[in-house]
Short mmCIF file of C-alpha atoms in Angstrom, two decimals:
data_model
loop_
_atom_site.label_atom_id
_atom_site.label_comp_id
_atom_site.label_asym_id
_atom_site.label_seq_id
_atom_site.Cartn_x
_atom_site.Cartn_y
_atom_site.Cartn_z
CA ASP A 115 -31.53 -0.75 22.78
CA ALA A 116 -27.90 -0.53 21.68
CA ASP A 117 -25.21 -0.81 24.30
CA VAL A 118 -23.22 1.97 22.79
CA THR A 119 -25.32 4.75 21.44
CA GLN A 120 -24.14 7.57 19.22
CA THR A 121 -25.98 10.72 18.36
CA PRO A 122 -26.55 12.18 15.91
CA ARG A 123 -26.35 9.31 13.34
CA ASN A 124 -25.97 11.69 10.42
CA ARG A 125 -25.03 15.36 10.38
CA ILE A 126 -24.22 17.90 7.71
CA THR A 127 -22.48 21.14 8.92
CA LYS A 128 -20.79 24.13 7.45
CA THR A 129 -17.14 24.95 7.54
CA GLY A 130 -16.14 26.86 10.65
CA LYS A 131 -19.10 25.67 12.75
CA ARG A 132 -18.67 23.97 16.09
CA ILE A 133 -20.17 20.53 16.46
CA MET A 134 -20.48 17.99 19.16
CA LEU A 135 -20.88 14.22 18.72
CA GLU A 136 -22.14 12.38 21.72
CA CYS A 137 -21.66 8.76 22.94
CA SER A 138 -23.27 7.04 25.74
CA GLN A 139 -23.00 3.38 26.97
CA THR A 140 -24.79 1.05 29.17
CA LYS A 141 -22.08 -1.65 29.32
CA GLY A 142 -20.48 -0.34 32.47
CA HIS A 143 -17.05 -0.13 30.81
CA ASP A 144 -14.44 2.26 32.10
CA ARG A 145 -12.66 2.75 28.85
CA MET A 146 -14.06 4.78 25.91
CA TYR A 147 -12.65 5.72 22.52
CA TRP A 148 -13.28 7.80 19.54
CA TYR A 149 -12.21 6.64 16.08
CA ARG A 150 -12.43 8.09 12.64
CA GLN A 151 -12.98 5.87 9.52
CA ASP A 152 -11.93 7.03 6.09
CA PRO A 153 -12.08 4.81 2.90
CA GLY A 154 -8.85 2.87 2.49
CA LEU A 155 -7.37 4.07 5.83
CA GLY A 156 -9.15 1.82 8.29
CA LEU A 157 -9.92 3.31 11.79
CA ARG A 158 -7.73 5.86 13.34
CA LEU A 159 -7.80 6.70 16.99
CA ILE A 160 -8.67 10.34 17.86
CA TYR A 161 -8.88 10.33 21.72
CA TYR A 162 -9.33 7.82 24.39
CA SER A 163 -10.26 7.71 28.14
CA PHE A 164 -9.48 4.98 30.57
CA ASP A 165 -11.62 6.51 33.31
CA VAL A 166 -13.51 9.74 34.03
CA LYS A 167 -10.35 11.70 35.00
CA ASP A 168 -8.10 10.28 32.27
CA ILE A 169 -8.01 11.68 28.73
CA ASN A 170 -5.32 10.81 26.17
CA LYS A 171 -4.69 11.99 22.60
CA GLY A 172 -4.60 9.38 19.91
CA GLU A 173 -3.02 9.27 16.47
CA ILE A 174 -5.03 12.21 14.98
CA SER A 175 -6.19 14.51 17.75
CA ASP A 176 -5.52 17.87 16.04
CA GLY A 177 -8.73 19.83 15.40
CA TYR A 178 -10.66 17.67 17.97
CA SER A 179 -11.42 17.87 21.68
CA VAL A 180 -13.26 15.51 24.06
CA SER A 181 -15.07 15.59 27.29
CA ARG A 182 -15.66 12.59 29.59
CA GLN A 183 -18.80 13.81 31.48
CA ALA A 184 -19.41 10.54 33.33
CA GLN A 185 -18.37 6.96 33.16
CA ALA A 186 -21.09 6.38 30.65
CA LYS A 187 -20.66 9.48 28.49
CA PHE A 188 -17.93 10.52 26.14
CA SER A 189 -18.34 13.42 23.65
CA LEU A 190 -16.20 14.53 20.74
CA SER A 191 -16.16 18.19 19.57
CA LEU A 192 -14.92 19.82 16.44
CA GLU A 193 -14.32 23.41 17.45
CA SER A 194 -14.23 24.74 13.91
CA ALA A 195 -15.11 22.16 11.39
CA ILE A 196 -13.31 21.81 8.03
CA PRO A 197 -14.13 19.65 4.99
CA ASN A 198 -11.39 17.20 5.54
CA GLN A 199 -13.08 16.18 8.73
CA THR A 200 -15.86 14.61 6.72
CA ALA A 201 -15.75 11.02 7.81
CA LEU A 202 -17.51 8.28 9.65
CA TYR A 203 -16.93 8.60 13.44
CA PHE A 204 -17.18 5.67 15.86
CA CYS A 205 -17.27 5.60 19.61
CA ALA A 206 -16.12 2.33 21.28
CA THR A 207 -15.91 0.97 24.83
CA SER A 208 -13.88 -1.74 26.49
CA PRO A 209 -13.62 -3.18 29.99
CA SER A 210 -10.63 -2.42 32.12
CA GLY A 211 -7.73 -4.94 31.51
CA THR A 212 -8.73 -5.69 27.94
CA THR A 213 -8.89 -3.87 24.62
CA GLU A 214 -11.69 -5.92 23.17
CA ALA A 215 -13.83 -3.13 21.88
CA PHE A 216 -17.60 -2.69 21.47
CA PHE A 217 -18.61 -0.13 18.81
CA GLY A 218 -21.56 2.19 18.31
CA GLN A 219 -23.22 2.40 15.02
CA GLY A 220 -21.39 5.46 13.87
CA THR A 221 -21.95 9.04 13.02
CA ARG A 222 -21.65 10.14 9.39
CA LEU A 223 -20.41 13.75 9.39
CA THR A 224 -20.21 15.87 6.26
CA VAL A 225 -18.59 19.35 6.41
CA VAL A 226 -19.53 21.45 3.48
CA GLY B 1312 5.16 1.84 16.54
CA ASP B 1313 2.59 -0.78 16.07
CA SER B 1314 1.15 -1.39 12.72
CA VAL B 1315 -1.15 -3.67 10.77
CA THR B 1316 -0.92 -4.52 7.08
CA GLN B 1317 -3.90 -6.05 5.54
CA MET B 1318 -4.59 -7.55 2.17
CA GLU B 1319 -6.02 -4.98 -0.14
CA GLY B 1320 -9.54 -5.41 -1.58
CA PRO B 1321 -12.09 -5.61 -2.73
CA VAL B 1322 -12.39 -9.31 -2.82
CA THR B 1323 -15.20 -10.94 -4.77
CA LEU B 1324 -16.00 -14.62 -4.34
CA SER B 1325 -18.75 -17.02 -5.36
CA GLU B 1326 -20.81 -18.62 -2.67
CA GLU B 1327 -19.10 -21.68 -1.10
CA ALA B 1328 -15.70 -20.54 -2.20
CA PHE B 1329 -12.66 -20.57 0.19
CA LEU B 1330 -11.74 -17.28 1.78
CA THR B 1331 -8.33 -16.05 2.88
CA ILE B 1332 -7.62 -12.48 3.94
CA ASN B 1333 -4.05 -11.89 4.81
CA CYS B 1334 -2.91 -9.81 7.81
CA THR B 1335 0.54 -9.14 9.06
CA TYR B 1336 1.67 -7.00 11.97
CA THR B 1337 4.53 -5.13 13.59
CA ALA B 1338 4.57 -4.74 17.27
CA THR B 1339 6.90 -4.92 20.26
CA GLY B 1340 6.20 -7.56 22.88
CA TYR B 1341 3.35 -9.85 22.64
CA PRO B 1342 0.28 -8.25 21.24
CA SER B 1343 -3.25 -9.60 21.26
CA LEU B 1344 -4.75 -10.00 17.70
CA PHE B 1345 -8.29 -9.46 16.55
CA TRP B 1346 -10.53 -9.69 13.49
CA TYR B 1347 -13.46 -7.31 13.42
CA VAL B 1348 -16.35 -7.38 10.89
CA GLN B 1349 -18.43 -4.36 9.69
CA TYR B 1350 -21.75 -5.07 8.01
CA PRO B 1351 -23.33 -2.36 5.80
CA GLY B 1352 -24.52 0.56 7.90
CA GLU B 1353 -23.32 -0.85 11.21
CA GLY B 1354 -20.39 -0.50 13.53
CA LEU B 1355 -17.61 -2.97 13.95
CA GLN B 1356 -18.23 -6.29 15.73
CA LEU B 1357 -15.61 -8.51 17.14
CA LEU B 1358 -15.37 -11.62 14.98
CA LEU B 1359 -12.51 -13.55 16.77
CA LYS B 1360 -9.42 -12.98 18.71
CA ALA B 1361 -6.14 -14.67 19.82
CA THR B 1362 -3.99 -13.56 22.77
CA LYS B 1363 -0.79 -15.55 22.48
CA ALA B 1364 1.31 -17.29 19.92
CA ASP B 1365 -0.17 -20.41 18.28
CA ASP B 1366 -3.62 -19.66 19.55
CA LYS B 1367 -6.45 -20.20 17.10
CA GLY B 1368 -9.39 -17.89 17.20
CA SER B 1369 -12.70 -19.09 15.63
CA ASN B 1370 -16.19 -17.95 15.25
CA LYS B 1371 -19.14 -18.45 12.72
CA GLY B 1372 -16.88 -20.73 10.56
CA PHE B 1373 -14.01 -18.21 10.46
CA GLU B 1374 -10.63 -19.14 11.79
CA ALA B 1375 -7.29 -17.30 12.26
CA THR B 1376 -4.03 -18.56 13.94
CA TYR B 1377 -1.60 -16.27 15.74
CA ARG B 1378 1.78 -16.96 14.06
CA LYS B 1379 4.54 -15.18 15.83
CA GLU B 1380 7.28 -16.49 13.61
CA THR B 1381 5.70 -14.92 10.58
CA THR B 1382 3.90 -12.12 12.48
CA SER B 1383 0.71 -13.04 10.77
CA PHE B 1384 -2.97 -13.57 11.68
CA HIS B 1385 -4.66 -14.62 8.36
CA LEU B 1386 -8.39 -14.94 8.30
CA GLU B 1387 -9.89 -18.01 6.61
CA LYS B 1388 -13.31 -19.69 6.01
CA GLY B 1389 -13.83 -22.73 4.16
CA SER B 1390 -17.18 -21.92 2.46
CA VAL B 1391 -18.42 -18.33 2.35
CA GLN B 1392 -22.03 -17.29 2.19
CA VAL B 1393 -23.73 -14.25 0.78
CA SER B 1394 -24.35 -13.11 4.29
CA ASP B 1395 -20.59 -12.82 4.88
CA SER B 1396 -20.39 -9.88 2.63
CA ALA B 1397 -18.87 -7.09 4.79
CA VAL B 1398 -15.67 -5.19 5.48
CA TYR B 1399 -13.12 -7.17 7.61
CA PHE B 1400 -10.49 -5.40 9.73
CA CYS B 1401 -7.40 -6.98 11.34
CA ALA B 1402 -6.27 -5.28 14.57
CA LEU B 1403 -3.76 -5.62 17.33
CA SER B 1404 -3.53 -4.45 20.90
CA GLY B 1405 0.04 -3.92 21.99
CA SER B 1406 1.98 -2.36 24.84
CA ALA B 1407 0.18 0.92 24.44
CA ARG B 1408 -3.13 -0.86 25.36
CA GLN B 1409 -4.87 0.59 22.30
CA LEU B 1410 -6.26 -1.07 19.17
CA THR B 1411 -4.35 -0.46 15.96
CA PHE B 1412 -6.40 -1.31 12.83
CA GLY B 1413 -5.56 -2.39 9.30
CA SER B 1414 -7.12 -0.58 6.43
CA GLY B 1415 -9.89 -3.12 6.00
CA THR B 1416 -10.81 -5.54 3.22
CA GLN B 1417 -14.19 -5.38 1.44
CA LEU B 1418 -15.62 -8.92 0.81
CA THR B 1419 -18.51 -9.41 -1.64
CA VAL B 1420 -19.96 -12.88 -2.01
CA LEU B 1421 -22.07 -13.51 -5.08
CA PRO B 1422 -24.83 -16.14 -5.15
#
């Protein structure tokens, strides 16, 4: 089983719909991250959390929200999806004291 | 703020050719530097890292040396294989304790 699991792996949704992407990890890491990947732009940080009570905005947080339900779970929500949120989304974790990240397999989201 | 500039792709090489992917960075202080690899349909995996100036990271035949004087961390491999075809990302971790990624370089190795 994967150490960092993202669900769903693929999702097509309509403009204006609310959607949640989920991430769970079995690595026991305190730190969790959500990134967005677009062609030619690399990965951009949306939100990150260094522990259950710590939530921080990243470079491109507008239009997104997150919830850290437990050390092992970190979900990303799009309150009202729009087409330019079509992208590949990655969850990642890292141990405290390091930024060496371990990534999930990604969720491909298409907003039509 | 922190930034990473990576050689634009795509890069196409024949098997056993020499590979260089250039990476330069801007950061305050003394960042840690990383190369990640993304195989088709998968998430990113750490390939190698270096945490201080003049360190050399190496893994699977790939190498990169942390050059503070030129703010560079170029990825090299002496003889690429078809199985090395992937997207390669240079990244840094600076004072903000977050990873900042370059735009990625697509490598295709032909048999």
